[in-house]
Amino acid sequence: MAEPESTPPSEAHEAFHLPPPSIWPPVLALGIAFILTGLIITPVLLVVGAFLGVVAVALWVRDARREFDELPE
């Protein structure tokens, strides 16, 4: 049977990490709303929504990667 670890966990693992506020989730939601509205009303909104969605996802991933690189190991 395995013995329990006798060393306490490091302090880095005791704190919760919360990401900072970001504008990209609401922008992505707006893009999705434009896509769905564009399917019904006009293709112009569909194109604008697709553009907003792609840009929002790309910038959100960029910010998340930058934040992840700044975290202590």
JSON list of N, CA, C and O in Angstrom, two decimals, residues 26-39 45-46 49:
[
{"chain": "A", "resi": 26, "resn": "PRO", "atom": "N", "xyz": [-17.91, 38.62, -24.58]},
{"chain": "A", "resi": 26, "resn": "PRO", "atom": "CA", "xyz": [-19.10, 39.33, -25.08]},
{"chain": "A", "resi": 26, "resn": "PRO", "atom": "C", "xyz": [-19.03, 39.64, -26.58]},
{"chain": "A", "resi": 26, "resn": "PRO", "atom": "O", "xyz": [-20.05, 39.62, -27.26]},
{"chain": "A", "resi": 27, "resn": "VAL", "atom": "N", "xyz": [-17.83, 39.92, -27.09]},
{"chain": "A", "resi": 27, "resn": "VAL", "atom": "CA", "xyz": [-17.69, 40.18, -28.53]},
{"chain": "A", "resi": 27, "resn": "VAL", "atom": "C", "xyz": [-18.02, 38.91, -29.31]},
{"chain": "A", "resi": 27, "resn": "VAL", "atom": "O", "xyz": [-18.68, 38.96, -30.36]},
{"chain": "A", "resi": 28, "resn": "LEU", "atom": "N", "xyz": [-17.57, 37.76, -28.82]},
{"chain": "A", "resi": 28, "resn": "LEU", "atom": "CA", "xyz": [-17.90, 36.49, -29.47]},
{"chain": "A", "resi": 28, "resn": "LEU", "atom": "C", "xyz": [-19.41, 36.25, -29.43]},
{"chain": "A", "resi": 28, "resn": "LEU", "atom": "O", "xyz": [-19.99, 35.81, -30.43]},
{"chain": "A", "resi": 29, "resn": "ALA", "atom": "N", "xyz": [-20.05, 36.54, -28.31]},
{"chain": "A", "resi": 29, "resn": "ALA", "atom": "CA", "xyz": [-21.50, 36.39, -28.22]},
{"chain": "A", "resi": 29, "resn": "ALA", "atom": "C", "xyz": [-22.22, 37.30, -29.21]},
{"chain": "A", "resi": 29, "resn": "ALA", "atom": "O", "xyz": [-23.21, 36.90, -29.84]},
{"chain": "A", "resi": 30, "resn": "LEU", "atom": "N", "xyz": [-21.72, 38.51, -29.37]},
{"chain": "A", "resi": 30, "resn": "LEU", "atom": "CA", "xyz": [-22.30, 39.44, -30.34]},
{"chain": "A", "resi": 30, "resn": "LEU", "atom": "C", "xyz": [-22.12, 38.91, -31.76]},
{"chain": "A", "resi": 30, "resn": "LEU", "atom": "O", "xyz": [-23.04, 38.98, -32.58]},
{"chain": "A", "resi": 31, "resn": "GLY", "atom": "N", "xyz": [-20.94, 38.36, -32.05]},
{"chain": "A", "resi": 31, "resn": "GLY", "atom": "CA", "xyz": [-20.71, 37.77, -33.36]},
{"chain": "A", "resi": 31, "resn": "GLY", "atom": "C", "xyz": [-21.66, 36.61, -33.65]},
{"chain": "A", "resi": 31, "resn": "GLY", "atom": "O", "xyz": [-22.19, 36.50, -34.75]},
{"chain": "A", "resi": 32, "resn": "ILE", "atom": "N", "xyz": [-21.87, 35.77, -32.65]},
{"chain": "A", "resi": 32, "resn": "ILE", "atom": "CA", "xyz": [-22.81, 34.65, -32.82]},
{"chain": "A", "resi": 32, "resn": "ILE", "atom": "C", "xyz": [-24.23, 35.16, -33.02]},
{"chain": "A", "resi": 32, "resn": "ILE", "atom": "O", "xyz": [-24.99, 34.64, -33.86]},
{"chain": "A", "resi": 33, "resn": "ALA", "atom": "N", "xyz": [-24.61, 36.21, -32.29]},
{"chain": "A", "resi": 33, "resn": "ALA", "atom": "CA", "xyz": [-25.93, 36.79, -32.47]},
{"chain": "A", "resi": 33, "resn": "ALA", "atom": "C", "xyz": [-26.09, 37.36, -33.87]},
{"chain": "A", "resi": 33, "resn": "ALA", "atom": "O", "xyz": [-27.15, 37.20, -34.50]},
{"chain": "A", "resi": 34, "resn": "PHE", "atom": "N", "xyz": [-25.04, 38.01, -34.38]},
{"chain": "A", "resi": 34, "resn": "PHE", "atom": "CA", "xyz": [-25.09, 38.54, -35.74]},
{"chain": "A", "resi": 34, "resn": "PHE", "atom": "C", "xyz": [-25.20, 37.41, -36.76]},
{"chain": "A", "resi": 34, "resn": "PHE", "atom": "O", "xyz": [-25.90, 37.54, -37.76]},
{"chain": "A", "resi": 35, "resn": "ILE", "atom": "N", "xyz": [-24.48, 36.32, -36.54]},
{"chain": "A", "resi": 35, "resn": "ILE", "atom": "CA", "xyz": [-24.55, 35.19, -37.46]},
{"chain": "A", "resi": 35, "resn": "ILE", "atom": "C", "xyz": [-25.98, 34.64, -37.51]},
{"chain": "A", "resi": 35, "resn": "ILE", "atom": "O", "xyz": [-26.52, 34.42, -38.60]},
{"chain": "A", "resi": 36, "resn": "LEU", "atom": "N", "xyz": [-26.58, 34.43, -36.36]},
{"chain": "A", "resi": 36, "resn": "LEU", "atom": "CA", "xyz": [-27.93, 33.88, -36.32]},
{"chain": "A", "resi": 36, "resn": "LEU", "atom": "C", "xyz": [-28.95, 34.85, -36.91]},
{"chain": "A", "resi": 36, "resn": "LEU", "atom": "O", "xyz": [-29.88, 34.43, -37.62]},
{"chain": "A", "resi": 37, "resn": "THR", "atom": "N", "xyz": [-28.79, 36.14, -36.64]},
{"chain": "A", "resi": 37, "resn": "THR", "atom": "CA", "xyz": [-29.68, 37.13, -37.23]},
{"chain": "A", "resi": 37, "resn": "THR", "atom": "C", "xyz": [-29.46, 37.22, -38.73]},
{"chain": "A", "resi": 37, "resn": "THR", "atom": "O", "xyz": [-30.42, 37.37, -39.50]},
{"chain": "A", "resi": 38, "resn": "GLY", "atom": "N", "xyz": [-28.21, 37.12, -39.15]},
{"chain": "A", "resi": 38, "resn": "GLY", "atom": "CA", "xyz": [-27.91, 37.17, -40.58]},
{"chain": "A", "resi": 38, "resn": "GLY", "atom": "C", "xyz": [-28.48, 36.00, -41.34]},
{"chain": "A", "resi": 38, "resn": "GLY", "atom": "O", "xyz": [-28.79, 36.12, -42.53]},
{"chain": "A", "resi": 39, "resn": "LEU", "atom": "N", "xyz": [-28.63, 34.85, -40.70]},
{"chain": "A", "resi": 39, "resn": "LEU", "atom": "CA", "xyz": [-29.25, 33.71, -41.37]},
{"chain": "A", "resi": 39, "resn": "LEU", "atom": "C", "xyz": [-30.71, 33.98, -41.71]},
{"chain": "A", "resi": 39, "resn": "LEU", "atom": "O", "xyz": [-31.26, 33.43, -42.67]},
{"chain": "A", "resi": 45, "resn": "LEU", "atom": "N", "xyz": [-25.15, 40.73, -42.29]},
{"chain": "A", "resi": 45, "resn": "LEU", "atom": "CA", "xyz": [-24.97, 40.46, -40.86]},
{"chain": "A", "resi": 45, "resn": "LEU", "atom": "C", "xyz": [-24.27, 39.12, -40.65]},
{"chain": "A", "resi": 45, "resn": "LEU", "atom": "O", "xyz": [-23.50, 38.97, -39.69]},
{"chain": "A", "resi": 46, "resn": "LEU", "atom": "N", "xyz": [-24.52, 38.18, -41.51]},
{"chain": "A", "resi": 46, "resn": "LEU", "atom": "CA", "xyz": [-23.86, 36.88, -41.42]},
{"chain": "A", "resi": 46, "resn": "LEU", "atom": "C", "xyz": [-22.35, 37.03, -41.59]},
{"chain": "A", "resi": 46, "resn": "LEU", "atom": "O", "xyz": [-21.56, 36.48, -40.81]},
{"chain": "A", "resi": 49, "resn": "GLY", "atom": "N", "xyz": [-20.93, 38.98, -38.56]},
{"chain": "A", "resi": 49, "resn": "GLY", "atom": "CA", "xyz": [-20.89, 38.10, -37.39]},
{"chain": "A", "resi": 49, "resn": "GLY", "atom": "C", "xyz": [-19.78, 37.07, -37.48]},
{"chain": "A", "resi": 49, "resn": "GLY", "atom": "O", "xyz": [-19.10, 36.80, -36.49]}
]
